[in-house]
Coordinates of C-alpha atoms in Angstrom, one line a residue:
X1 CA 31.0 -8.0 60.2
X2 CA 33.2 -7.0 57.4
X3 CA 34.6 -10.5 56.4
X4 CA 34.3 -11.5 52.7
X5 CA 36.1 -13.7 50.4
X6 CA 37.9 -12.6 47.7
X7 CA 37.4 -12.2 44.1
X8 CA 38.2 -14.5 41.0
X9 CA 38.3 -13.2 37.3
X10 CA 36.4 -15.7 34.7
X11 CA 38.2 -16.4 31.4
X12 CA 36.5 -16.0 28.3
X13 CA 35.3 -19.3 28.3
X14 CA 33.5 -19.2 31.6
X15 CA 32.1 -15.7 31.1
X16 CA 29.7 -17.5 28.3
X17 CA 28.9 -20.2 30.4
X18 CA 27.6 -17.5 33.0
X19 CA 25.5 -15.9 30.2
X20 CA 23.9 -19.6 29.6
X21 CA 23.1 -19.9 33.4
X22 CA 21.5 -16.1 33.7
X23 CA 19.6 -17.7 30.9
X24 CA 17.9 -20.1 32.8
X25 CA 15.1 -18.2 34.7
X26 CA 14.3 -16.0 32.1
X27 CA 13.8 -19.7 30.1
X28 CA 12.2 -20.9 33.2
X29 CA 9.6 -18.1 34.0
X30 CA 8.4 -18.8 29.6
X31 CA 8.2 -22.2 29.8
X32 CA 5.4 -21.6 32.7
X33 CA 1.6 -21.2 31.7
X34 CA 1.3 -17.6 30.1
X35 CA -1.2 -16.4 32.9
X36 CA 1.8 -17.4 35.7
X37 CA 4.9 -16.1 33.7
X38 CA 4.9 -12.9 34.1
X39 CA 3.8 -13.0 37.9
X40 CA 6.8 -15.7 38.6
X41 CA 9.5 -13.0 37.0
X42 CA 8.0 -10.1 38.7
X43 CA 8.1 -12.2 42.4
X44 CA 11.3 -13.2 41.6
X45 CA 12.6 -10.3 40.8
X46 CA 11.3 -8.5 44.2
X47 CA 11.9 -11.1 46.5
X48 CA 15.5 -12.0 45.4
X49 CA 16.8 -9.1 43.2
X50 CA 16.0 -6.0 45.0
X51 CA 13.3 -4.8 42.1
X52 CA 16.4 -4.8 39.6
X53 CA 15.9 -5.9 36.3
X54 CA 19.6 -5.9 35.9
X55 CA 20.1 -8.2 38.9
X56 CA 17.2 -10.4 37.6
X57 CA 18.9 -10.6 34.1
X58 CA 22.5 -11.2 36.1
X59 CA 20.8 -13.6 38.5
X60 CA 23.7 -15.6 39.2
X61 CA 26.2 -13.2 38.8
X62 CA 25.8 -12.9 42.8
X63 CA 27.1 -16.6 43.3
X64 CA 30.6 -17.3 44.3
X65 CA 31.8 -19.2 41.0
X66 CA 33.9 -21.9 42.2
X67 CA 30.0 -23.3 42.8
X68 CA 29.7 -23.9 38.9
X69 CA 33.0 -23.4 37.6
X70 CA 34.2 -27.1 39.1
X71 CA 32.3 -27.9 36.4
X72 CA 33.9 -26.1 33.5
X73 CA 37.1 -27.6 35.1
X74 CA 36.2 -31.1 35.3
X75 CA 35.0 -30.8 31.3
X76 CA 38.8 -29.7 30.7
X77 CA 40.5 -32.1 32.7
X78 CA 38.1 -35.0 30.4
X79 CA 39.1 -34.8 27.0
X80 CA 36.1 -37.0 26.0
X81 CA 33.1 -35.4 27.3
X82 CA 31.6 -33.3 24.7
X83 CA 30.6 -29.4 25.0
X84 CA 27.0 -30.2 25.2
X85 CA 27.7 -32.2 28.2
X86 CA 29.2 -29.0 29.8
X87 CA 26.5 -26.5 28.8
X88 CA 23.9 -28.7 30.1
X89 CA 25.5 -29.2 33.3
X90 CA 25.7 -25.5 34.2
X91 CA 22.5 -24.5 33.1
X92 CA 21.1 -28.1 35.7
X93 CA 23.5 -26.6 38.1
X94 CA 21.9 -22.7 38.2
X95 CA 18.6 -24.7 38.6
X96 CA 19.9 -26.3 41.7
X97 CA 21.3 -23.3 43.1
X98 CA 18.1 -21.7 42.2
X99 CA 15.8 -24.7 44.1
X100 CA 18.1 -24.9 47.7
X101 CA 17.5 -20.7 47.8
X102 CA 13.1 -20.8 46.5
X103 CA 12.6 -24.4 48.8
X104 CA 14.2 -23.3 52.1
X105 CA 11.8 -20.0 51.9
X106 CA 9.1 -22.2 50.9
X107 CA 9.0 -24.4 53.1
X108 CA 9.7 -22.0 56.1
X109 CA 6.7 -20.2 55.0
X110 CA 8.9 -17.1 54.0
X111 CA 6.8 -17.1 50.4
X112 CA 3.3 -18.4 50.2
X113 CA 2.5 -21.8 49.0
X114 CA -0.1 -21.2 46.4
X115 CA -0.7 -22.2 42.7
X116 CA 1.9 -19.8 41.5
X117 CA 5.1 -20.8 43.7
X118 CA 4.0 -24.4 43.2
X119 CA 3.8 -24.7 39.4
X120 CA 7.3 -22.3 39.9
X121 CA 8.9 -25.0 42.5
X122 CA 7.3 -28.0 40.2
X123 CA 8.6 -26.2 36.7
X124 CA 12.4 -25.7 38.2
X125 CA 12.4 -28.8 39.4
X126 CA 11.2 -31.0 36.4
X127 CA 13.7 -28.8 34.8
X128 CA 16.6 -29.8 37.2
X129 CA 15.7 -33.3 36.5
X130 CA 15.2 -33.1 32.7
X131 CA 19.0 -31.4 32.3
X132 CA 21.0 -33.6 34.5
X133 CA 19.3 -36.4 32.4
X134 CA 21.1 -34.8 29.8
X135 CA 24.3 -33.9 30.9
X136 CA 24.2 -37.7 32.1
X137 CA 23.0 -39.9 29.6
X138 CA 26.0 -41.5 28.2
X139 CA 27.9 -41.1 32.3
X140 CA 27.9 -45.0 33.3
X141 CA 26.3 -44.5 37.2
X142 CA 24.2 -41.7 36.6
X143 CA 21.1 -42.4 37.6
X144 CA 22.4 -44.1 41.1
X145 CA 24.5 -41.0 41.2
X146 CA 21.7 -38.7 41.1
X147 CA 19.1 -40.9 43.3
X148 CA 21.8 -41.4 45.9
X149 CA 22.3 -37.3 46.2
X150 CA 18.7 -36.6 45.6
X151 CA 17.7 -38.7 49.1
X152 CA 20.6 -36.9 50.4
X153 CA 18.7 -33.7 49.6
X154 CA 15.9 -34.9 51.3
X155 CA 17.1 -36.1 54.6
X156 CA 19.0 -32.8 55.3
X157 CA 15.7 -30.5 54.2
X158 CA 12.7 -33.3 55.7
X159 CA 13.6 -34.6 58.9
X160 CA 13.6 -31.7 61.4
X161 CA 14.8 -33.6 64.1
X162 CA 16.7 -30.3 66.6
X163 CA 20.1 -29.7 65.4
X164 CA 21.9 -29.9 69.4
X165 CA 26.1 -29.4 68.1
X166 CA 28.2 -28.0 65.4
X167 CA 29.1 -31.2 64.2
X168 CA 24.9 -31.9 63.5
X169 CA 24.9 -28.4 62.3
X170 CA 27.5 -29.4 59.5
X171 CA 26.4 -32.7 58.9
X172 CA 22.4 -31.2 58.2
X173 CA 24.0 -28.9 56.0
X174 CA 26.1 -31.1 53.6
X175 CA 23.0 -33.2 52.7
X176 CA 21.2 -29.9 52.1
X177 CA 23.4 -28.5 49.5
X178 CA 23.3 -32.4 48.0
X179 CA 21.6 -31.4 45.0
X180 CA 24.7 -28.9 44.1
X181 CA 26.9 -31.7 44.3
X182 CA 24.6 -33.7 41.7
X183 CA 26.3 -32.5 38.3
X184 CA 30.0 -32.3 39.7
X185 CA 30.3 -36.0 41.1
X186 CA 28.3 -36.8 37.6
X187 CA 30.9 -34.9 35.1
X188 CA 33.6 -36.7 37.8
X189 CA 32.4 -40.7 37.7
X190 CA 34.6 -41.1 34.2
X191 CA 37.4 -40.6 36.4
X192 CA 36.6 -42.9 38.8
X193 CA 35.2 -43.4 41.9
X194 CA 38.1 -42.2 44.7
X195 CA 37.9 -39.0 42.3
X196 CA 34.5 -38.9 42.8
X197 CA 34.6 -38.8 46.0
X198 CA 37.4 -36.2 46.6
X199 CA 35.1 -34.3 44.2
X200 CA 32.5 -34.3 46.9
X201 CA 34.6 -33.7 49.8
X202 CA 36.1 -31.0 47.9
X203 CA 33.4 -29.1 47.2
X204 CA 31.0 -29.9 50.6
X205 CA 34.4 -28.5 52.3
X206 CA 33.7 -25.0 50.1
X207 CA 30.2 -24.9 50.7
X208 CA 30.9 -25.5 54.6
X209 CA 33.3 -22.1 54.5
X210 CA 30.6 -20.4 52.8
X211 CA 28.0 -21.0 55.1
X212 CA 29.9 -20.0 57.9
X213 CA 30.7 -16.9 56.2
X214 CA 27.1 -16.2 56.2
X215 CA 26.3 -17.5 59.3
X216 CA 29.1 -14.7 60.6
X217 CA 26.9 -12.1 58.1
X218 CA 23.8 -12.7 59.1
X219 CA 24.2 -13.5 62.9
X220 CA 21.7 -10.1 64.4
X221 CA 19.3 -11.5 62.6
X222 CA 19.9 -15.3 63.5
X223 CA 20.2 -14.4 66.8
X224 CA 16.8 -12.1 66.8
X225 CA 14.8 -15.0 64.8
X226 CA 16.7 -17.5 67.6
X227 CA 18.1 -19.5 65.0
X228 CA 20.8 -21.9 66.2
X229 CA 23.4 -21.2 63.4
X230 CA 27.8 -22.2 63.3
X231 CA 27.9 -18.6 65.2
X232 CA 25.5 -19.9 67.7
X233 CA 26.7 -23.5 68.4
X234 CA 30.4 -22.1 68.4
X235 CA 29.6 -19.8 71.7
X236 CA 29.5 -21.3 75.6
X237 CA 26.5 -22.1 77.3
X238 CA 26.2 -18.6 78.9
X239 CA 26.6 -16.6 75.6
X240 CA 24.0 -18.9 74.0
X241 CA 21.3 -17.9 76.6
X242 CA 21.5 -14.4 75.0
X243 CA 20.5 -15.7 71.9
X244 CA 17.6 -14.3 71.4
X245 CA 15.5 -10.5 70.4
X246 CA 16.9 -7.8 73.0
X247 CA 20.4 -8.5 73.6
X248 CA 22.4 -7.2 70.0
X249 CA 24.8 -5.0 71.7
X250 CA 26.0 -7.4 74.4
X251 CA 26.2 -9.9 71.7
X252 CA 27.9 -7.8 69.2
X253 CA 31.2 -7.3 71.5
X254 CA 31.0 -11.2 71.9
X255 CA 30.5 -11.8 67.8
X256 CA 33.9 -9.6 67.9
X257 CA 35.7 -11.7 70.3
X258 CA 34.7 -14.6 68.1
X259 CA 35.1 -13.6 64.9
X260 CA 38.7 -14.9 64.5
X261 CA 37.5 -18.2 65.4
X262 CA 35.2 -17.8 62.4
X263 CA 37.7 -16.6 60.1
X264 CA 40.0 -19.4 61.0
X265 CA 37.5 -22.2 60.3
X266 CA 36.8 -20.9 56.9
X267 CA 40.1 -20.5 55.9
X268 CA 41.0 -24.0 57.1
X269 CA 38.2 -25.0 55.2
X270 CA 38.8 -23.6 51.7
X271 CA 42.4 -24.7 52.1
X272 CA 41.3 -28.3 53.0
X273 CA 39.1 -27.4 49.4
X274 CA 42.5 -26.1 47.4
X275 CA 44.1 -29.2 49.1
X276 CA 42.4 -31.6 47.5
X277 CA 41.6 -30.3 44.4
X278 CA 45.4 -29.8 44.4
X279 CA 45.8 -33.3 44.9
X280 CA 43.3 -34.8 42.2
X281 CA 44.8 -32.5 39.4
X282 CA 42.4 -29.6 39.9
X283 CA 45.2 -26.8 40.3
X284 CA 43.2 -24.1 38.8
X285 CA 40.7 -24.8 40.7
X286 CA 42.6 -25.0 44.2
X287 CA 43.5 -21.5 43.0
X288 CA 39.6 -20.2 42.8
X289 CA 39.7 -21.6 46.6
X290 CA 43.1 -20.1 48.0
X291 CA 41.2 -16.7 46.0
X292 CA 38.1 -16.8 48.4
X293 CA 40.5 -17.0 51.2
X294 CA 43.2 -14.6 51.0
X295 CA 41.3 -11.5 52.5
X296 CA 40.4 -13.6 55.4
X297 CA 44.4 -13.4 56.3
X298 CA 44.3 -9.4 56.7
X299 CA 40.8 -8.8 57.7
X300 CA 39.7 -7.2 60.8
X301 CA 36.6 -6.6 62.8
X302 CA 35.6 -3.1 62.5

């Protein structure tokens, strides 16, 4: 489907805190016993950088930035917090992004579970841990932040209870991308707590448009693994019985059909996004929001 969000140019200053995040696997894959290191960048550069060096070195280059720049924007809106805070919080947040991506594939058995991808998971995540602890250490709340989105993290990705509705579907998916939301609510709790939350809502609200824009993406294969995705739980009963391997070109006429339906959702939900952020004194950030949407207004099907 050719629906895709729009792009946003990085100022000076956020250009160098990407260059600190595309740090952090290279810094990652040293810090692991010399017999795994070069075996962890090599997998990691297969699996999720299509053999590119370049892509490896750019890692998170691919990521749509209002997932870390909230971040750079919170640090400006607080004169008090110190640049160190800042640089630790993006580098804790490229580990999260890193973690949702390597533990879905783990633990749907898409990558093996031996002693390499375990020291890898362990290493990235005692790495999360140790740099939130840093960016937080002098944030009143922390640490009941953090646990509090950590168990979130947990319910969404252990109990497999079946997803049956949209509104599961969404509500699943917001505590998954909980650790995400670790570092912004934590850079946010000087400002208090209704900030906080709006914070949160503001950026779950993003995450929710990107994953439908995804869902949209990836639905032939969704529908040929029989994965109940958005795309899935926004079609009737009868279109949902030909969700499954065998039935692509009946479903791609339907996919058509309901691809406006998809395109509306997201744009309502990135506005919701700019709408708040608006609100709480975020305007340059609303703006990375109404960015990502504005091709959704003029796109077609093909």
């Amino acid at each position: 489907m050719n629906v895709e969000f729009g792009k946003i140019s990085l100022n000076a200053e956020q250009s160098a805190l990407l260059l600190k995040m595309n740090r952090v696997l290279p810094d990652l894959f040293a810090g692991l016993p010399t017999t795994l290191s070069a075996s962890a960048a090599l997998f990691v550069q297969s699996h999720y950088a299509n053999n590119s060096i370049p892509r490896l070195l750019n890692f998170f280059d691919r990521y749509y930035s209002p997932a870390w720049t909230v971040l750079y924007w919170l640090y400006k809106l607080n004169a008090n917090m110190h640049a160190s805070v800042l640089n630790s919080a993006v580098q804790a947040q490229a580990l999260a992004m890193f973690l949702h991506m390597y533990d879905d594939h783990l633990s749907d058995g898409d990558i093996p579970i031996d002693h390499l991808h375990l020291q890898l998971r362990t290493h990235a995540w005692q790495s999360f841990m140790n740099l939130t602890a840093l960016a937080g250490h002098d944030i009143p709340d922390f640490q009941y932040t953090q646990n509090a989105l950590i168990n979130d993290y947990f319910a969404g990705v252990h109990y497999r209870s079946p997803v049956e509705d949209l509104a599961t579907y969404e509500q699943r998916f917001r505590l998954q991308t909980a650790t995400w939301i670790v570092m912004p609510t934590t850079l946010a709790i000087p400002l208090g707590g209704d900030f906080m939350a709006d914070v949160r809502h503001a950026y779950e609200t993003f995450a929710l448009a990107w994953r439908y824009l995804d869902d949209l993406r990836d639905w032939q294969t969704d529908a040929h693994n029989r994965e109940h995705t958005a795309v899935y739980f926004l079609l009737n009963a009868e279109h949902r019985e030909l969700w499954r391997p065998g039935n692509a070109t009946e479903l791609e006429i339907i996919i058509r059909q309901l691809t406006p339906m998809v395109k509306d959702r997201i744009d309502r939900y990135l506005m919701e996004s700019a709408k708040t952020a608006n609100r709480i004194g975020l305007p340059a950030l609303a703006a990375e929001y109404e960015a990502l949407a504005a091709p959704l207004k003029m796109t077609t099907p093909e």
